[in-house]
């Protein structure tokens, strides 16, 4: 029997009245990849923070390699060979890779010997695990995937035998995620232990040996990955059977509501991101745009919603052109019935420091319904917010709570509720369920389909292929700024994958 | 030859006038690089100036004066730290409070102790830092060009002047070549990265503030014990704020800081020199115009000529551990 790398016995942790972890028992076998899944707020991150010394458990015992230990600070964890790759990278953006690696692990008061040592050590790690990265590169100039690699290197440089990764793929493109999984498997082969926290079940199935499921602060089950299924895990996570594929009826398409013709968009560096793109969206259909992140989908959405200027082309909303260059006005578009759920809810969709009720009318605050003369009609806004909270099952159901205190899934629901409840003719949605847990995904998908059934035109951009296939009536695939193919919802993953990788496109070009 | 001598004299006073700015600017560099905005440089200089002059006058020793100046200034820096690091208070409010306390307390204590209208007694020889004349300075004074440069610009300053300029490469070395510097820069950019690396954010920031306190203390001592022969109320006269402007100018880099402070010192020196004398083209300009020039230039340069100055990213934000 292989030895346990980590044992957690009867861990309890409360924040005020909230019991984040209740009587958790967990055993992670050395040299395996152990997944921990659960919805947002199930207590996964709290548990790992306890293991990494960020928090102290109220009660319970931690054993590392069979010995009871007390971990009071991250230093204790590092000394025990526990390394953590945080969801939001703990890197200094304008430092070099080397400087980030040695920070906190310097050999002496001067940097010279530390840097020399780190340089040779990075070379060794690169050879052993295939973790290549330029040691002199500045972090903020590296792509996200490489930044994450630096986080892993940081942990390994400190001699980590046990590596905890908190939602590592949330920021990665599918290709980067695959690369990460190969690295994790390599780490495992070298005898390291990996704990992978995620809410993406596919990743669990793809890479882990064992998986533990958390729900509302408790550990509900541990399974050998080979012997379980996505359906079983999803059910354990939410405590009821969820439809991973939302059922929907035949679409009844109506008139063209949104028409894009020969649209070309450049980014701030002058690189063409959207290249001569044309398509139509009719009322009563969901058009999904699939593609690997960074192939122009974001810029396309931004141009249509009036946030980014287009170079050329034409976009018609309900038969009338919209201003694309110079004076595009998102507010005017909103009045004309174009609702937009942006990809990045933190920076574009919400003001996190506002209360929920304020965000639930943001952008529509000039609407007569919310005004009393020149002033905001607080009673009406509150009633409206409460109504949306109930309809969209936003939790906690407190319109006065600061938006930053809602979980990612609930923040997304706040944005969706705001945009959908305006009864727009056209809804464009970027990454509808990014960072959202399984239960909420199902809910959001159902709402989008309900919009479609009411005869609205819905345009969805997502990097989750499953989501695109499940929602769309028509699928457009973007690659290198162009639409390289259109398929029906019955298209296979492999077929779309090839299109997304630009394979067919390149062959056609030759 | 006369005009050459005039230039040397202006440059000489440029150096003298730059020193308090440079010390304060480097002081600000330590705290801001660690992520603590310090608008209280002015106040810390002022208490340093008062404490230095008072102690030097009472104990008849320049070095006891300097030590006291540093001690009191560091104490004020710790108050700033206690408010803004330990208690996560607003750094601007805390800094402004320190400036007010400094301005008020120096006058009250000065009056209570010395009864000279808020001044400290005029410092006697031995209680001030005297100019150090370098070997051969007098001998070469009459050598054309190099003579006056050596005698006026290089030789003949107090030890604090040499200290201030030595702090420029030293600060650079600390920032970029030592463990403390690496961690300090990191804590000003992303304290969470420092925390997760197992290093105490608070202790690092306190240490940076100690450096700030030492340098503002020396800057204050320079004002009251070198430039002036005693403390006069409000003698810092906004130098702490100019030092902050210079720091932004310098993009938080030590060598740039030196040049920025020399530029402000030069404008100051030139405005004194040109008072009352007619300028070419413009003719005679009011003295107030010349005195305002450094500030006007600050606004113009900051507005467009120095490019984007990106402050340390965690500056001004108290560190709260996230969950």
Tab-separated table of N, CA, C and O in Angstrom, chain B residues 257-320:
chain	number	residue	atom	x	y	z
B	257	UNK	N	16.338	60.127	-9.380
B	257	UNK	CA	15.945	60.991	-8.264
B	257	UNK	C	16.998	62.062	-8.046
B	257	UNK	O	16.687	63.237	-7.812
B	258	UNK	N	18.265	61.663	-8.150
B	258	UNK	CA	19.338	62.634	-7.951
B	258	UNK	C	19.241	63.742	-8.999
B	258	UNK	O	19.324	64.927	-8.672
B	259	UNK	N	19.050	63.347	-10.261
B	259	UNK	CA	18.995	64.368	-11.304
B	259	UNK	C	17.761	65.248	-11.151
B	259	UNK	O	17.831	66.468	-11.341
B	260	UNK	N	16.648	64.652	-10.774
B	260	UNK	CA	15.436	65.454	-10.575
B	260	UNK	C	15.662	66.480	-9.468
B	260	UNK	O	15.301	67.656	-9.602
B	261	UNK	N	16.286	66.037	-8.374
B	261	UNK	CA	16.510	66.951	-7.254
B	261	UNK	C	17.523	68.024	-7.623
B	261	UNK	O	17.399	69.180	-7.212
B	262	UNK	N	18.536	67.638	-8.398
B	262	UNK	CA	19.506	68.642	-8.840
B	262	UNK	C	18.817	69.678	-9.727
B	262	UNK	O	19.097	70.869	-9.631
B	263	UNK	N	17.887	69.226	-10.548
B	263	UNK	CA	17.165	70.169	-11.419
B	263	UNK	C	16.365	71.166	-10.578
B	263	UNK	O	16.431	72.381	-10.789
B	264	UNK	N	15.638	70.637	-9.585
B	264	UNK	CA	14.859	71.538	-8.729
B	264	UNK	C	15.779	72.443	-7.930
B	264	UNK	O	15.496	73.628	-7.750
B	265	UNK	N	16.894	71.881	-7.478
B	265	UNK	CA	17.862	72.694	-6.741
B	265	UNK	C	18.405	73.801	-7.631
B	265	UNK	O	18.568	74.943	-7.197
B	266	UNK	N	18.660	73.458	-8.874
B	266	UNK	CA	19.210	74.438	-9.796
B	266	UNK	C	18.216	75.570	-10.030
B	266	UNK	O	18.585	76.753	-10.024
B	267	UNK	N	16.940	75.228	-10.222
B	267	UNK	CA	15.927	76.259	-10.443
B	267	UNK	C	15.848	77.199	-9.246
B	267	UNK	O	15.727	78.409	-9.389
B	268	UNK	N	15.955	76.581	-8.084
B	268	UNK	CA	15.920	77.361	-6.854
B	268	UNK	C	17.117	78.307	-6.794
B	268	UNK	O	16.978	79.510	-6.541
B	269	UNK	N	18.294	77.752	-7.079
B	269	UNK	CA	19.525	78.542	-7.048
B	269	UNK	C	19.476	79.652	-8.079
B	269	UNK	O	19.829	80.798	-7.797
B	270	UNK	N	18.988	79.306	-9.260
B	270	UNK	CA	18.923	80.310	-10.330
B	270	UNK	C	17.959	81.416	-9.965
B	270	UNK	O	18.219	82.590	-10.223
B	271	UNK	N	16.842	81.051	-9.320
B	271	UNK	CA	15.864	82.079	-8.991
B	271	UNK	C	16.431	83.047	-7.947
B	271	UNK	O	16.164	84.234	-8.002
B	272	UNK	N	17.245	82.527	-7.055
B	272	UNK	CA	17.864	83.415	-6.073
B	272	UNK	C	18.872	84.334	-6.759
B	272	UNK	O	18.906	85.544	-6.560
B	273	UNK	N	19.666	83.722	-7.631
B	273	UNK	CA	20.717	84.456	-8.318
B	273	UNK	C	20.142	85.555	-9.206
B	273	UNK	O	20.678	86.663	-9.296
B	274	UNK	N	19.046	85.233	-9.878
B	274	UNK	CA	18.518	86.147	-10.878
B	274	UNK	C	17.568	87.175	-10.297
B	274	UNK	O	17.033	87.999	-11.020
B	275	UNK	N	17.317	87.091	-9.010
B	275	UNK	CA	16.399	88.052	-8.398
B	275	UNK	C	16.838	89.473	-8.697
B	275	UNK	O	17.967	89.857	-8.426
B	276	UNK	N	15.952	90.217	-9.300
B	276	UNK	CA	16.252	91.618	-9.510
B	276	UNK	C	17.071	91.916	-10.747
B	276	UNK	O	17.075	93.030	-11.233
B	277	UNK	N	17.773	90.917	-11.283
B	277	UNK	CA	18.573	91.206	-12.463
B	277	UNK	C	17.740	90.926	-13.714
B	277	UNK	O	17.000	89.961	-13.766
B	278	UNK	N	17.865	91.787	-14.719
B	278	UNK	CA	17.033	91.633	-15.917
B	278	UNK	C	17.435	90.409	-16.735
B	278	UNK	O	18.601	90.054	-16.799
B	279	UNK	N	16.460	89.766	-17.303
B	279	UNK	CA	16.715	88.617	-18.152
B	279	UNK	C	16.769	89.064	-19.605
B	279	UNK	O	16.122	90.037	-19.959
B	280	UNK	N	17.509	88.347	-20.444
B	280	UNK	CA	17.445	88.670	-21.873
B	280	UNK	C	16.030	88.434	-22.395
B	280	UNK	O	15.335	87.536	-21.910
B	281	UNK	N	15.634	89.225	-23.347
B	281	UNK	CA	14.311	89.176	-23.981
B	281	UNK	C	13.199	89.584	-23.018
B	281	UNK	O	12.465	90.541	-23.263
B	282	UNK	N	13.100	88.867	-21.871
B	282	UNK	CA	11.975	89.127	-20.974
B	282	UNK	C	12.119	90.421	-20.216
B	282	UNK	O	11.139	91.012	-19.777
B	283	UNK	N	13.359	90.868	-20.082
B	283	UNK	CA	13.574	92.050	-19.268
B	283	UNK	C	13.499	91.695	-17.804
B	283	UNK	O	13.743	90.552	-17.411
B	284	UNK	N	13.115	92.651	-17.022
B	284	UNK	CA	13.083	92.422	-15.594
B	284	UNK	C	11.807	91.661	-15.212
B	284	UNK	O	10.713	92.081	-15.558
B	285	UNK	N	11.980	90.524	-14.534
B	285	UNK	CA	10.780	89.788	-14.126
B	285	UNK	C	10.659	89.845	-12.617
B	285	UNK	O	11.655	89.937	-11.911
B	286	UNK	N	9.438	89.813	-12.133
B	286	UNK	CA	9.244	89.875	-10.680
B	286	UNK	C	9.893	88.674	-9.991
B	286	UNK	O	9.932	87.573	-10.550
B	287	UNK	N	10.372	88.874	-8.822
B	287	UNK	CA	11.037	87.824	-8.072
B	287	UNK	C	10.087	86.652	-7.811
B	287	UNK	O	10.472	85.490	-7.813
B	288	UNK	N	8.808	86.977	-7.644
B	288	UNK	CA	7.830	85.908	-7.392
B	288	UNK	C	7.754	84.925	-8.548
B	288	UNK	O	7.547	83.737	-8.352
B	289	UNK	N	7.967	85.471	-9.756
B	289	UNK	CA	7.918	84.591	-10.914
B	289	UNK	C	9.036	83.563	-10.835
B	289	UNK	O	8.829	82.368	-11.057
B	290	UNK	N	10.224	84.048	-10.514
B	290	UNK	CA	11.348	83.128	-10.425
B	290	UNK	C	11.136	82.100	-9.314
B	290	UNK	O	11.488	80.935	-9.453
B	291	UNK	N	10.541	82.563	-8.215
B	291	UNK	CA	10.322	81.631	-7.108
B	291	UNK	C	9.270	80.580	-7.456
B	291	UNK	O	9.322	79.469	-6.958
B	292	UNK	N	8.355	80.977	-8.334
B	292	UNK	CA	7.297	80.032	-8.682
B	292	UNK	C	7.752	79.042	-9.747
B	292	UNK	O	7.131	78.001	-9.950
B	293	UNK	N	8.874	79.389	-10.398
B	293	UNK	CA	9.304	78.602	-11.548
B	293	UNK	C	9.441	77.100	-11.272
B	293	UNK	O	8.968	76.281	-12.066
B	294	UNK	N	10.069	76.711	-10.165
B	294	UNK	CA	10.196	75.261	-9.929
B	294	UNK	C	8.843	74.568	-9.917
B	294	UNK	O	8.693	73.466	-10.457
B	295	UNK	N	7.854	75.221	-9.330
B	295	UNK	CA	6.535	74.584	-9.222
B	295	UNK	C	5.855	74.527	-10.575
B	295	UNK	O	5.232	73.551	-10.940
B	296	UNK	N	6.001	75.638	-11.330
B	296	UNK	CA	5.407	75.674	-12.673
B	296	UNK	C	6.028	74.572	-13.524
B	296	UNK	O	5.343	73.816	-14.211
B	297	UNK	N	7.338	74.473	-13.418
B	297	UNK	CA	8.050	73.468	-14.210
B	297	UNK	C	7.597	72.059	-13.829
B	297	UNK	O	7.430	71.191	-14.683
B	298	UNK	N	7.397	71.867	-12.536
B	298	UNK	CA	6.933	70.554	-12.073
B	298	UNK	C	5.644	70.180	-12.777
B	298	UNK	O	5.502	69.083	-13.306
B	299	UNK	N	4.717	71.133	-12.792
B	299	UNK	CA	3.421	70.846	-13.397
B	299	UNK	C	3.600	70.535	-14.877
B	299	UNK	O	3.068	69.560	-15.398
B	300	UNK	N	4.401	71.371	-15.562
B	300	UNK	CA	4.566	71.186	-17.005
B	300	UNK	C	5.246	69.852	-17.287
B	300	UNK	O	4.791	69.061	-18.116
B	301	UNK	N	6.324	69.586	-16.566
B	301	UNK	CA	7.056	68.348	-16.834
B	301	UNK	C	6.212	67.132	-16.509
B	301	UNK	O	6.181	66.166	-17.256
B	302	UNK	N	5.509	67.204	-15.385
B	302	UNK	CA	4.687	66.053	-15.013
B	302	UNK	C	3.560	65.853	-16.013
B	302	UNK	O	3.140	64.745	-16.281
B	303	UNK	N	3.093	66.970	-16.562
B	303	UNK	CA	1.941	66.880	-17.457
B	303	UNK	C	2.293	66.233	-18.782
B	303	UNK	O	1.445	65.674	-19.435
B	304	UNK	N	3.537	66.314	-19.198
B	304	UNK	CA	3.729	65.756	-20.524
B	304	UNK	C	5.127	65.364	-20.938
B	304	UNK	O	5.297	64.679	-21.916
B	305	UNK	N	6.131	65.793	-20.190
B	305	UNK	CA	7.447	65.619	-20.768
B	305	UNK	C	8.232	64.426	-20.258
B	305	UNK	O	9.295	64.119	-20.766
B	306	UNK	N	7.735	63.767	-19.264
B	306	UNK	CA	8.564	62.692	-18.736
B	306	UNK	C	8.009	61.315	-19.073
B	306	UNK	O	8.518	60.313	-18.659
B	307	UNK	N	6.968	61.300	-19.878
B	307	UNK	CA	6.393	59.998	-20.194
B	307	UNK	C	5.583	59.491	-19.030
B	307	UNK	O	5.374	60.201	-18.046
B	308	UNK	N	5.145	58.261	-19.147
B	308	UNK	CA	4.256	57.723	-18.134
B	308	UNK	C	5.042	57.295	-16.903
B	308	UNK	O	6.007	56.539	-17.016
B	309	UNK	N	4.670	57.810	-15.765
B	309	UNK	CA	5.317	57.387	-14.531
B	309	UNK	C	4.403	56.381	-13.847
B	309	UNK	O	3.322	56.724	-13.397
B	310	UNK	N	4.816	55.149	-13.830
B	310	UNK	CA	3.969	54.109	-13.232
B	310	UNK	C	4.413	53.863	-11.801
B	310	UNK	O	5.528	53.396	-11.565
B	311	UNK	N	3.568	54.195	-10.852
B	311	UNK	CA	3.970	54.007	-9.457
B	311	UNK	C	3.948	52.525	-9.087
B	311	UNK	O	3.342	51.724	-9.785
B	312	UNK	N	4.612	52.174	-7.990
B	312	UNK	CA	4.497	50.796	-7.499
B	312	UNK	C	3.024	50.432	-7.362
B	312	UNK	O	2.236	51.214	-6.834
B	313	UNK	N	2.669	49.269	-7.876
B	313	UNK	CA	1.253	48.970	-8.059
B	313	UNK	C	0.449	48.838	-6.767
B	313	UNK	O	-0.747	49.073	-6.749
B	314	UNK	N	1.110	48.431	-5.701
B	314	UNK	CA	0.354	48.254	-4.461
B	314	UNK	C	0.393	49.517	-3.614
B	314	UNK	O	-0.053	49.519	-2.484
B	315	UNK	N	0.932	50.610	-4.173
B	315	UNK	CA	1.083	51.835	-3.410
B	315	UNK	C	-0.240	52.356	-2.887
B	315	UNK	O	-1.219	52.407	-3.616
B	316	UNK	N	-0.251	52.735	-1.618
B	316	UNK	CA	-1.436	53.350	-1.048
B	316	UNK	C	-2.495	52.384	-0.585
B	316	UNK	O	-3.482	52.782	0.009
B	317	UNK	N	-2.310	51.105	-0.868
B	317	UNK	CA	-3.348	50.135	-0.517
B	317	UNK	C	-2.875	49.295	0.675
B	317	UNK	O	-1.882	48.594	0.575
B	318	UNK	N	-3.587	49.377	1.777
B	318	UNK	CA	-3.200	48.534	2.914
B	318	UNK	C	-3.354	47.066	2.538
B	318	UNK	O	-4.263	46.714	1.784
B	319	UNK	N	-2.451	46.244	3.031
B	319	UNK	CA	-2.521	44.833	2.659
B	319	UNK	C	-3.488	44.080	3.565
B	319	UNK	O	-3.340	44.061	4.770
B	320	UNK	N	-4.482	43.488	2.955
B	320	UNK	CA	-5.426	42.651	3.677
B	320	UNK	C	-5.342	41.262	3.077
B	320	UNK	O	-5.454	41.088	1.868
